[in-house]
Coordinates of C-alpha atoms and ligand atoms in Angstrom, one line a residue:
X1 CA -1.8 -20.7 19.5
X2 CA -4.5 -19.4 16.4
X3 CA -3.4 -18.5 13.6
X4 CA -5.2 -14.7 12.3
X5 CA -5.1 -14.9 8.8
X6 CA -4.1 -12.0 7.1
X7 CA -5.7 -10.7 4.1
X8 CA -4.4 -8.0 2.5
X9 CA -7.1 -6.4 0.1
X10 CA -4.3 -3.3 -0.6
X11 CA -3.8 -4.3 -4.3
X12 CA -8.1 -4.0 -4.4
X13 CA -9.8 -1.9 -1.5
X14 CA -6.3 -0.4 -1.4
X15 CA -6.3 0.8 -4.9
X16 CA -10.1 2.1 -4.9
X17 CA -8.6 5.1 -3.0
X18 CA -9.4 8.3 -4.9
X19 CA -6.3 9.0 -6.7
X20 CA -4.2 5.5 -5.9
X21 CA -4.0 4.2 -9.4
X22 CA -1.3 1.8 -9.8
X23 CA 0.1 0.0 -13.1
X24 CA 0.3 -3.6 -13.7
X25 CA 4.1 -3.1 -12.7
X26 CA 3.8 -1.9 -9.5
X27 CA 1.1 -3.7 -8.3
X28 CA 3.3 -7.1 -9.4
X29 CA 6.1 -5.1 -7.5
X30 CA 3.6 -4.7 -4.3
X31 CA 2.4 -8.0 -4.6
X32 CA 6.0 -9.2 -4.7
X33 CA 6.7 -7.7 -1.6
X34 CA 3.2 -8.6 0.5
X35 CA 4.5 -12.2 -0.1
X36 CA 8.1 -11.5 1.1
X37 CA 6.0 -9.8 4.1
X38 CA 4.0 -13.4 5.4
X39 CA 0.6 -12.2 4.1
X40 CA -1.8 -15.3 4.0
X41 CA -4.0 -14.0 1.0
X42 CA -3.5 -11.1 -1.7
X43 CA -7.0 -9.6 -2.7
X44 CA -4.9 -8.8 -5.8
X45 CA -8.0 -6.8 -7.8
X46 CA -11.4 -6.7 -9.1
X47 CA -11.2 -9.0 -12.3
X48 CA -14.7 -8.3 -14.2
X49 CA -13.7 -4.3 -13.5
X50 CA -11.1 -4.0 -16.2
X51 CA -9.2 -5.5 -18.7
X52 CA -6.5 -4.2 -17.3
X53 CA -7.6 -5.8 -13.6
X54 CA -8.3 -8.4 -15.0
X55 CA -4.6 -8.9 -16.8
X56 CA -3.3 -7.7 -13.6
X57 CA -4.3 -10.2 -10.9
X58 CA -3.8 -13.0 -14.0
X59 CA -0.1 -11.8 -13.6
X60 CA -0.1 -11.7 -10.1
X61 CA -1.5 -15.4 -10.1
X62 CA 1.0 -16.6 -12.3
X63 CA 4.2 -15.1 -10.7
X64 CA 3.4 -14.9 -6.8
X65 CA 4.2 -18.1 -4.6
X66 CA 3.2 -18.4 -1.0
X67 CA -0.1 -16.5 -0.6
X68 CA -3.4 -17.4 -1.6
X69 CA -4.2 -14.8 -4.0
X70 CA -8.0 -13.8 -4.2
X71 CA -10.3 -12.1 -6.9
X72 CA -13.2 -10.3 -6.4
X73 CA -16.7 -10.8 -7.7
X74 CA -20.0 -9.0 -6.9
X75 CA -22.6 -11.9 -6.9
X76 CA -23.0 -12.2 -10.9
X77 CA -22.2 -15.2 -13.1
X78 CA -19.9 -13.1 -15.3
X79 CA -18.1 -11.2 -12.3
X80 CA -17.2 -14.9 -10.9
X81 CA -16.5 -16.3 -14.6
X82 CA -13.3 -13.0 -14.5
X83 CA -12.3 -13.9 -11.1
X84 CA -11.8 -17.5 -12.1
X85 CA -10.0 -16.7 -15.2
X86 CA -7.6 -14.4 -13.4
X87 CA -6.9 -16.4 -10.4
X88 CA -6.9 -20.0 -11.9
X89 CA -3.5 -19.6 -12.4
X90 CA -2.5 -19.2 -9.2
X91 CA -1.2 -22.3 -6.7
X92 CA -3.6 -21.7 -4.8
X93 CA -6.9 -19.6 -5.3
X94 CA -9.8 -17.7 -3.7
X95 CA -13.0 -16.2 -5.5
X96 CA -14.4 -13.5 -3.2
X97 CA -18.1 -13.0 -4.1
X98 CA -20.3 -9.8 -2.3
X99 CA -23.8 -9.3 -2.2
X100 CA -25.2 -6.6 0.3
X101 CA -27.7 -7.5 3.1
X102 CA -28.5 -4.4 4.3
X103 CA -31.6 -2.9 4.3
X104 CA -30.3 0.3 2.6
X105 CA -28.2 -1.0 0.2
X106 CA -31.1 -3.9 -0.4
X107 CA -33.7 -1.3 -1.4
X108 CA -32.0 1.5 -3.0
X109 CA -29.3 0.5 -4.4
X110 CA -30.3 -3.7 -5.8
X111 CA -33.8 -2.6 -5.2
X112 CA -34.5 -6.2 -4.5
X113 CA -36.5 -8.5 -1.3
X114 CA -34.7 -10.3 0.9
X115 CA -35.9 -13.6 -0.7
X116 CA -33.8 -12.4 -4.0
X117 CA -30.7 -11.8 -1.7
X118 CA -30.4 -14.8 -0.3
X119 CA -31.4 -16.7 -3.4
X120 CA -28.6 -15.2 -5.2
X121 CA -26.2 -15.2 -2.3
X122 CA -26.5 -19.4 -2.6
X123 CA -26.9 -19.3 -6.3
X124 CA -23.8 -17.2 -6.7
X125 CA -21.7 -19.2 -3.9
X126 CA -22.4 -22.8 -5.6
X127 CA -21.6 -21.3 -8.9
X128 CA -18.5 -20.4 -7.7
X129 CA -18.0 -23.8 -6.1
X130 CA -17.8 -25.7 -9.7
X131 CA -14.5 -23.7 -10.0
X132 CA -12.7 -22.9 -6.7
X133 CA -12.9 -24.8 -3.2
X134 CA -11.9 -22.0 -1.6
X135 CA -14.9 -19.8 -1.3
X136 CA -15.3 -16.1 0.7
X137 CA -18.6 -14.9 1.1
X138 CA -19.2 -11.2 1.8
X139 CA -22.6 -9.9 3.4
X140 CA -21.8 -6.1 2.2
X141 CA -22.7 -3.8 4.9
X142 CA -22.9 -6.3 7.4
X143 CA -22.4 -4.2 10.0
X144 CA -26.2 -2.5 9.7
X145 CA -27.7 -5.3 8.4
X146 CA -30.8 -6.9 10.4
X147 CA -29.3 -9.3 12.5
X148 CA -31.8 -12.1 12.1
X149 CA -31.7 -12.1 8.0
X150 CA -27.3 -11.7 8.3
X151 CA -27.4 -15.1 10.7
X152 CA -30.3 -16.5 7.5
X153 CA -27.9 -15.3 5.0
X154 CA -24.4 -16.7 6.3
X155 CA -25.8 -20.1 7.4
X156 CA -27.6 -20.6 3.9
X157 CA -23.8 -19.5 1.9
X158 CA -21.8 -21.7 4.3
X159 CA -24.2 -24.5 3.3
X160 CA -23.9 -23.7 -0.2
X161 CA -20.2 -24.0 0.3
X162 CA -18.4 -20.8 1.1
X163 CA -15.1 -21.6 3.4
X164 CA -14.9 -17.9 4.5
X165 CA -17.4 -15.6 5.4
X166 CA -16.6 -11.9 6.0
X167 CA -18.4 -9.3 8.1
X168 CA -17.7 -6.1 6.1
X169 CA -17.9 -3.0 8.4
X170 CA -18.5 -1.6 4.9
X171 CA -19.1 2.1 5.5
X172 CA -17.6 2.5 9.1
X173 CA -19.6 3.0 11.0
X174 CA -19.6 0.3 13.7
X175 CA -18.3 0.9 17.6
X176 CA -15.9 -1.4 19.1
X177 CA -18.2 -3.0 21.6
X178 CA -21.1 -3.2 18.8
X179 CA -19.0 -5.0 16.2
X180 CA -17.1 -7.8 19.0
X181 CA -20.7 -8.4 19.8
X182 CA -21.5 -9.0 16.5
X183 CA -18.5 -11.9 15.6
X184 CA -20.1 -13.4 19.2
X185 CA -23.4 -13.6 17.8
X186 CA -22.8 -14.8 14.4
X187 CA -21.0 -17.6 16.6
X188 CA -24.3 -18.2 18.4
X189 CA -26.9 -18.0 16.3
X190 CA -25.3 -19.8 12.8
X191 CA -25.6 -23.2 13.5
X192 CA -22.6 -24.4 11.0
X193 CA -20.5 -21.5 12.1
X194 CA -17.6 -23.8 13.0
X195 CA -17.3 -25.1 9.2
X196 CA -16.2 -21.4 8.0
X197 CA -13.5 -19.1 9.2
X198 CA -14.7 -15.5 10.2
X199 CA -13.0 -12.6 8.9
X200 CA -13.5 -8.8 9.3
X201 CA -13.1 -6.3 6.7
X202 CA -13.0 -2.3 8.5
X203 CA -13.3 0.6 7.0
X204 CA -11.9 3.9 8.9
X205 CA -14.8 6.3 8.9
X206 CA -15.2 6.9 12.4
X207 CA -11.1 5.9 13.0
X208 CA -12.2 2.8 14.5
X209 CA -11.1 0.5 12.0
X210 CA -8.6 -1.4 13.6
X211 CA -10.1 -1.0 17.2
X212 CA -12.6 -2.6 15.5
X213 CA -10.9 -5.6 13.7
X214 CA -8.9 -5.9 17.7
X215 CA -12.3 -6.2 19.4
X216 CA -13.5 -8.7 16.9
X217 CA -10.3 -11.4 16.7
X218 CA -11.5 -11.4 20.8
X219 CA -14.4 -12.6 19.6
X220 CA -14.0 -15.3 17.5
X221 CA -12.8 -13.8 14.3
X222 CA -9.7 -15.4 12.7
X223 CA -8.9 -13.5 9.4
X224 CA -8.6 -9.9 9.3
X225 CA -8.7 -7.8 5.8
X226 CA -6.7 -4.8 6.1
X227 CA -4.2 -2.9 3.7
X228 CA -0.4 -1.2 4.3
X229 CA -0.7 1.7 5.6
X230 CA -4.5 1.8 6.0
X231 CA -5.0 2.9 2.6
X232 CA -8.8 2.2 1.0
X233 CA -12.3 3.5 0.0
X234 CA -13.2 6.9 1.4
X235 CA -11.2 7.2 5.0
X236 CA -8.9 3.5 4.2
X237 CA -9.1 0.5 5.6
X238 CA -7.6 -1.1 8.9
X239 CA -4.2 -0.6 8.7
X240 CA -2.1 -4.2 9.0
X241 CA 1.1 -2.5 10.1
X242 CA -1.3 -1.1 13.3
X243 CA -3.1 -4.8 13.7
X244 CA -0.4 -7.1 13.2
X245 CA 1.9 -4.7 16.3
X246 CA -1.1 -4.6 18.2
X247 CA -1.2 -8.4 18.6
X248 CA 2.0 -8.6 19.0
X249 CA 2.8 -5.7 21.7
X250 CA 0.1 -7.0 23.6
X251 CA 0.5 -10.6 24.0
X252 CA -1.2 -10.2 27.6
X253 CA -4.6 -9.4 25.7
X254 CA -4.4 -11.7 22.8
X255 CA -2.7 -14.2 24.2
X256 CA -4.2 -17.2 22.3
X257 CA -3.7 -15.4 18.6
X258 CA -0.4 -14.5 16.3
X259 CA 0.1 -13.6 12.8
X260 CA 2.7 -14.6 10.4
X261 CA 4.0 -11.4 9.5
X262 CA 7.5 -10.7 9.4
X263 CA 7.5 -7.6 11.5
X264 CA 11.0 -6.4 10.4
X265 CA 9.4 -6.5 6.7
X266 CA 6.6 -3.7 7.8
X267 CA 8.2 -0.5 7.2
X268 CA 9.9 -1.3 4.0
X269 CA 6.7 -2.2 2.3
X270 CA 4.6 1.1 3.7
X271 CA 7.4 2.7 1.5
X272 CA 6.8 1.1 -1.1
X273 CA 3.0 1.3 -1.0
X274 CA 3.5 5.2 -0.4
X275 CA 5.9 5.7 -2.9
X276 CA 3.7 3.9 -5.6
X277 CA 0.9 5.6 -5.0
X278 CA 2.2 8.6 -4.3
X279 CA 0.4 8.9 -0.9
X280 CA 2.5 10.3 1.5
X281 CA 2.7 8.7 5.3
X282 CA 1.6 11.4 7.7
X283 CA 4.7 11.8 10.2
X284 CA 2.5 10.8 12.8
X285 CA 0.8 7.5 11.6
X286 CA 1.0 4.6 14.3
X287 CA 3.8 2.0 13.3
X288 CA 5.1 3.7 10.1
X289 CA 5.1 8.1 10.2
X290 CA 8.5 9.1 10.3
X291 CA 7.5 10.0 13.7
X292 CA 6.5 7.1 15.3
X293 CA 9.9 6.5 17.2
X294 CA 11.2 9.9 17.4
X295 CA 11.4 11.5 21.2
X296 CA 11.9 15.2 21.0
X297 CA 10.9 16.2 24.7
X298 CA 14.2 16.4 26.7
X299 CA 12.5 14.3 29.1
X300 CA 11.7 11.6 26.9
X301 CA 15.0 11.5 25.4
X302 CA 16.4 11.2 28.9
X303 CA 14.1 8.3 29.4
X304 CA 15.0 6.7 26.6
X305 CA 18.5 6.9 27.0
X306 CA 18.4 5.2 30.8
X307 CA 15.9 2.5 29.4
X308 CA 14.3 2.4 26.1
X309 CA 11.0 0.8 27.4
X310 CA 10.0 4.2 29.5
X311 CA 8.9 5.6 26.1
X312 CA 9.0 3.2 23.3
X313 CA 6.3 0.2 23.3
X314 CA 7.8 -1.5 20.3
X315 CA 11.4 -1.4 19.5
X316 CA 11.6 0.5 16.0
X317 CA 14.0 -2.5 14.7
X318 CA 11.1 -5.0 15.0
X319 CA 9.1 -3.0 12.1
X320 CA 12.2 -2.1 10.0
X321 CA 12.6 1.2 11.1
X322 CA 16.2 2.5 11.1
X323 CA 15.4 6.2 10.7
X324 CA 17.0 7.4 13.9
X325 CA 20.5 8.2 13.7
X326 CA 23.0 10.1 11.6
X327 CA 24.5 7.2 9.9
X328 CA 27.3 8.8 7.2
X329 CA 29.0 11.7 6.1
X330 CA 31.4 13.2 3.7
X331 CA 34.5 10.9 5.1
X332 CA 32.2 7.4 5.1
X333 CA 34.3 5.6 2.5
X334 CA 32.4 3.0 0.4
X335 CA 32.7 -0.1 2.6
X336 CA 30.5 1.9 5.2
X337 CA 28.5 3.1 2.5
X338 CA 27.6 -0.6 1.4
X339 CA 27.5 -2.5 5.2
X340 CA 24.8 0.5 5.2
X341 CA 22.8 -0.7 2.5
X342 CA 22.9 -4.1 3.1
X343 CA 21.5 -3.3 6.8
X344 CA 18.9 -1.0 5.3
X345 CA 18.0 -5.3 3.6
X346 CA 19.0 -3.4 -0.1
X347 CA 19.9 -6.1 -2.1
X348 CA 22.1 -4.3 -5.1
X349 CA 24.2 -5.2 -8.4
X350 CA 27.5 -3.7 -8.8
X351 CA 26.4 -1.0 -11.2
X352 CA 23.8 -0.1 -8.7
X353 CA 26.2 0.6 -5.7
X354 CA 28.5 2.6 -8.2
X355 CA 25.7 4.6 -8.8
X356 CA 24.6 5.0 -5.3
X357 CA 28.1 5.8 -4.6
X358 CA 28.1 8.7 -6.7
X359 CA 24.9 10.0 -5.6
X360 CA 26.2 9.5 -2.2
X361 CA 29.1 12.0 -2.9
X362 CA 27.4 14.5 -4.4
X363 CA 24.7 14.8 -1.9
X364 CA 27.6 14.4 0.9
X365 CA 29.2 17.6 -0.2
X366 CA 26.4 19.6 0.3
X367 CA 24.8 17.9 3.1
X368 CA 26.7 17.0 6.3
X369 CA 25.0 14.1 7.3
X370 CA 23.2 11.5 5.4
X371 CA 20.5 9.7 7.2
X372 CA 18.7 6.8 6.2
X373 CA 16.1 8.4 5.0
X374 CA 18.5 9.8 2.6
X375 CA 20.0 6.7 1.6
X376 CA 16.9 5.2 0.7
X377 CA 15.7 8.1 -0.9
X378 CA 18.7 7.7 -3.3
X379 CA 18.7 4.2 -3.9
X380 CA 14.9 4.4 -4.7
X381 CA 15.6 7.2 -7.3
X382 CA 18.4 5.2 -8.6
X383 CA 17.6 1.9 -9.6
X384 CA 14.8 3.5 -11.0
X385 CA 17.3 5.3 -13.2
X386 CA 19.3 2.8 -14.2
X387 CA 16.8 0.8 -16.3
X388 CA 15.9 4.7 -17.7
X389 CA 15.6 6.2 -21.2
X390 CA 16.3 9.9 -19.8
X391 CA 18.8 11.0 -17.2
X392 CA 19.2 14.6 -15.5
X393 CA 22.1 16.0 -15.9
X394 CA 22.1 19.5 -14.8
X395 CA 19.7 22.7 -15.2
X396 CA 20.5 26.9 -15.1
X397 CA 17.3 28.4 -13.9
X398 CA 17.1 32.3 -14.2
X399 CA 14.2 33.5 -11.8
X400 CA 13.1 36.5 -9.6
X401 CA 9.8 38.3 -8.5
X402 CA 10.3 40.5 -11.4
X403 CA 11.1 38.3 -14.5
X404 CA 9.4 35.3 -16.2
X405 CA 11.4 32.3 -14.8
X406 CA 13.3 31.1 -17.7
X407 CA 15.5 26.9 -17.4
X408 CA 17.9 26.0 -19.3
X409 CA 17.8 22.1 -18.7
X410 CA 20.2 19.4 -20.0
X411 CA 19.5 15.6 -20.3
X412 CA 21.1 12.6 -21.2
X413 CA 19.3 10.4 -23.5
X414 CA 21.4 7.1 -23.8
X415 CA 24.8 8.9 -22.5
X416 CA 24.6 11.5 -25.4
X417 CA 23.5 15.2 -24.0
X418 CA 20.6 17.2 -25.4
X419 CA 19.6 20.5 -23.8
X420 CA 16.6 22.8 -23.9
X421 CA 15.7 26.0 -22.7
X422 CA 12.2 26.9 -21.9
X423 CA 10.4 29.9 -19.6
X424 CA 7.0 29.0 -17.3
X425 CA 4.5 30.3 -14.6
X426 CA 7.6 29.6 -11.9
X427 CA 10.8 27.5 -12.0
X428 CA 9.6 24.6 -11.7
X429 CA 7.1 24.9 -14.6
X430 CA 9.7 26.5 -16.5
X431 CA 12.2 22.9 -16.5
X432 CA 9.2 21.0 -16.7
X433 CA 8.3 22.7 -20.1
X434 CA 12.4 21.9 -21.0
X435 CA 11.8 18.3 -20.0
X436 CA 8.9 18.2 -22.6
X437 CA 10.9 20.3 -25.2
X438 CA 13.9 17.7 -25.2
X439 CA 11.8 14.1 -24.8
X440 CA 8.8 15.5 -27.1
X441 CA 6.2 14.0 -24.6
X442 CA 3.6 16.4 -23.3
X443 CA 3.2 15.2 -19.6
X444 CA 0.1 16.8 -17.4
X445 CA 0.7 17.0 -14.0
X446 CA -2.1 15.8 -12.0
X447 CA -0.9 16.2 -8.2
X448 CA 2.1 17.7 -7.3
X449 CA 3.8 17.6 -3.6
X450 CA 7.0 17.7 -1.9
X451 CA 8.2 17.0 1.8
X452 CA 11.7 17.1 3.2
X453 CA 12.9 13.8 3.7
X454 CA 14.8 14.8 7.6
X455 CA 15.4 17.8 9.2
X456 CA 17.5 21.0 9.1
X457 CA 18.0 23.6 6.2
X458 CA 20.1 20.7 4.5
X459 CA 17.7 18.1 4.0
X460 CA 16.8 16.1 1.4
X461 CA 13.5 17.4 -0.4
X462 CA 11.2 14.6 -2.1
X463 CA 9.0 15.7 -4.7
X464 CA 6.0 13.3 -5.7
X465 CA 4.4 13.9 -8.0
X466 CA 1.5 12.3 -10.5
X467 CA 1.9 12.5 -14.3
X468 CA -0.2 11.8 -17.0
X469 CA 1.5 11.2 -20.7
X470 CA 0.6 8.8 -23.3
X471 CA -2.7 8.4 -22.4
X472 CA -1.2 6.9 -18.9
X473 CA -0.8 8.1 -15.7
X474 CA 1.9 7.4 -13.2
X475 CA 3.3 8.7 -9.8
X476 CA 7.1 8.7 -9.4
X477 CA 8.9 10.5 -7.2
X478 CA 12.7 12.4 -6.9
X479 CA 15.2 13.6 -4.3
X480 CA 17.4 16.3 -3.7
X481 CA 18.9 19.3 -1.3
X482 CA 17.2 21.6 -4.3
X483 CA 13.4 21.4 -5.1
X484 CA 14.0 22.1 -8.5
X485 CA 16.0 19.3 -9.2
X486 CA 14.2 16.8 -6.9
X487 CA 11.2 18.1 -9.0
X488 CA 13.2 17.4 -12.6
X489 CA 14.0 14.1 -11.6
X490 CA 10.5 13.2 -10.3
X491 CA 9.3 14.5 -13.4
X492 CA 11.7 12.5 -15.6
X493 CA 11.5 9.6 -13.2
X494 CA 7.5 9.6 -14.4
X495 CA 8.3 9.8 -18.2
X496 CA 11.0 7.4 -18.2
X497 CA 8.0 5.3 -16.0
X498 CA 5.8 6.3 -18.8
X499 CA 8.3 4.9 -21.8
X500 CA 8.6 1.4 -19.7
X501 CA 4.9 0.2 -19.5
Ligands
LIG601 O1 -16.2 -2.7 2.2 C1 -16.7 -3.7 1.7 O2 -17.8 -4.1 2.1 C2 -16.0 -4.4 0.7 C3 -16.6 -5.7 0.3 C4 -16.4 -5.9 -1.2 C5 -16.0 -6.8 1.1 O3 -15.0 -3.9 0.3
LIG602 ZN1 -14.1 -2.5 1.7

């Protein structure tokens, strides 16, 4: 059996998504949890692009153990210089340097001959050499670059010693068939092919990303770049959740190929990647919507019943997903309540399950059954709490079509009460302007959403939100059966974020 190495570039191509910022914290947090997941190699940022990436993958280097963790590096002696500084750390390192070879990209945007290129590909690939043995080397826009110059270009870096050499589908726009016959090229026309391992890096333009990355591991390709949840650049990247099941449902096809992912690990971290970013999972997302294991035909549900292979391809346990049955109520005592959690792979202190606990009972008076979407929801909110400055405590809102909405919020601030009362545009903005009035930070909200965590009139709402205080700007997110309050504690959630970094 080959082994596809997975490289997860969600920390780097992930975070290049318009409106994905992450902090230092929560990409340590992500990282944390890509290594608890089997990833091979953590693209864990773009050094030379800020001091604060630069810190970032420096921290990542120093704390993660298991994956190789990789910094990135356009083809420039002081882009490589950051990406050593910041990976050197780590137990084991990759420097991942790009240069593009199409024609496009080589005359508009380097405005440089092909001679230049592929001067600088080998000039940049030995320089990085003197510090790393572990070498990628990516041909950016590979995917429309002249065939006869890429196979010129890859032999000449493999010779200058990259160990890697990625075939970046940069702007999506390559078709299945098209890119397979691509990796089976490469393979025949680069003489010293067989001395570097191909990988694939898809971008989702055209949705064909992860065909794509399928139809080129048939082909020869043995690492795969992807990101959780298909987050990237423009339309994302190929999702891993989406590759790593493919292979794995269809052992028929790729039969000769496995990963090292721990499956059960997959829908835990797509939480966590959605929750940090504060990009939500569409219900019906492959692998990890909320969806993707629900049967609301009759028909279906009869089928599943009899035999659970008439509708479902992949058994939701295997990815982690225990989001479809009513799990406790209002009589669960607290030994339910923990086996629960412990299922759900929560790993908690004793203060945190009292907390929990009393979460638990509040929300199970007013809601008859708790899911475990639910659960989750709460546990997220908090442990998030626990380590806070601020806690809600309670709010009086006084609103109507005809009046300016008017809150009258109270917080804790360490177990002592302080209250404020505020009016706004709508309730909402009204306790938001309390908030402000009793911390005395001035937060901006930047996006603002909400989505109900299951179904019926009962459910759980989840704000998200994005909030910028402090010159920083965070996404953090709170739950509730009323909006306002799932919106007061996402907002308080992001301060209390806010007072930590
Ligand atoms: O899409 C791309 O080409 C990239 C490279 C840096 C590999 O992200
Ligand atoms: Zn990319």
């Amino acid at each position: 059996m080959e082994k596809i190495i997975i490289f997860d570039t969600t920390l780097r191509d992930g975070e290049q998504a318009p409106g994905a910022s992450l902090n230092p914290a929560e990409k340590l947090e992500i990282a944390h949890a890509l290594a608890d997941l089997g990833v091979d190699v953590i693209e864990a940022g773009f050094p030379i692009s800020s001091k604060g990436d630069l810190d970032s993958v420096k921290n990542i280097a120093k704390s993660i153990k298991g994956p190789v963790i990789c910094g990135l590096a356009r083809a420039i002696k002081q882009d490589i210089d950051a990406a050593h500084e910041a990976v050197k750390y780590a137990k084991n390192s990759r420097i991942h340097v790009f240069l593009a070879t199409s024609k496009i990209h080589m005359q508009y945007k380097l405005k440089k001959a092909e001679e230049e290129i592929l001067r600088l590909a080998v000039e940049s690939v030995k320089y990085t050499r003197k510090f790393c043995e572990d070498v990628e080397f990516s041909p950016e826009d590979a995917s429309r670059s002249e065939r006869q110059f890429l196979f010129k270009v890859v032999e000449a870096v493999i010779n200058a010693g990259a160990t890697t050499v990625n075939i970046p589908d940069t702007v999506g726009y390559a078709e299945p068939v098209e890119y397979g016959d691509l990796i089976k090229v490469i393979k025949e026309n680069v003489p010293n092919i067989y001395r570097a391992v191909i990988s694939v890096h898809c971008h989702n333009d055209l949705g064909l990303a992860v065909a794509n990355s399928l139809e080129a591991i048939k082909n020869g390709a043995r690492q795969v770049e992807c990101t959780i949840n298909g987050i990237g650049e423009r339309a994302g990247n190929a999702s891993m959740e989406e590759i790593v099941m493919a292979i794995k449902t269809r052992k028929d096809i790729f039969s000769n190929v496995e990963t090292q992912i721990n499956t059960h690990q997959i829908h835990k971290v797509s939480r966590l990647v959605s929750k940090l970013t504060g990009f939500v999972v569409a219900p019906n997302k492959a692998i990890v919507g909320s969806n993707a294991f629900r049967h609301e035909s009759g028909i279906h549900q009869d089928g599943v019943l009899k035999e659970r292979s008439t509708y479902e391809i992949i058994k939701p346990e295997d990815v982690g997903f225990t989001g479809t049955g009513i799990v406790l109520g209002k009589h669960s005592g607290r030994h339910a309540l923990n086996e629960r959690l412990k299922e759900l792979g929560f790993v908690l202190s004793q203060e945190e399950i009292d907390k929990v606990n009393e979460r638990f009972k509040e929300l199970a008076d007013k809601k008859k059954n708790i899911f475990d979407e639910d659960l989750i929801s709460i546990v997220e909110d908090e442990i998030k709490l626990i380590k806070s400055t601020w806690r809600f405590e309670s709010f009086v809102i006084n609103s109507g079509t005809k009046i300016i909405p008017e809150a009258f919020l109270t917080l804790k601030f360490k177990n002592k009460p302080l209250s404020a009362k505020s009016s706004g545009d709508g309730p909402v903005d009204a306790c938001f302007k309390a908030v402000d009035k009793i911390t005395g930070i001035k937060g901006e909200l930047q996006d603002y959403r909400i989505e109900a965590v299951t179904k019926g009139k009962d459910a759980l709402g989840e704000v998200s939100l994005k909030l910028k205080a402090k010159g920083r700007v965070v996404t953090a997110r709170g739950s509730s059966t009323d909006i306002i309050e799932a919106s007061v504690r996402a907002y308080i959630n992001a301060l209390n974020k806010i007072e930590s970094l």
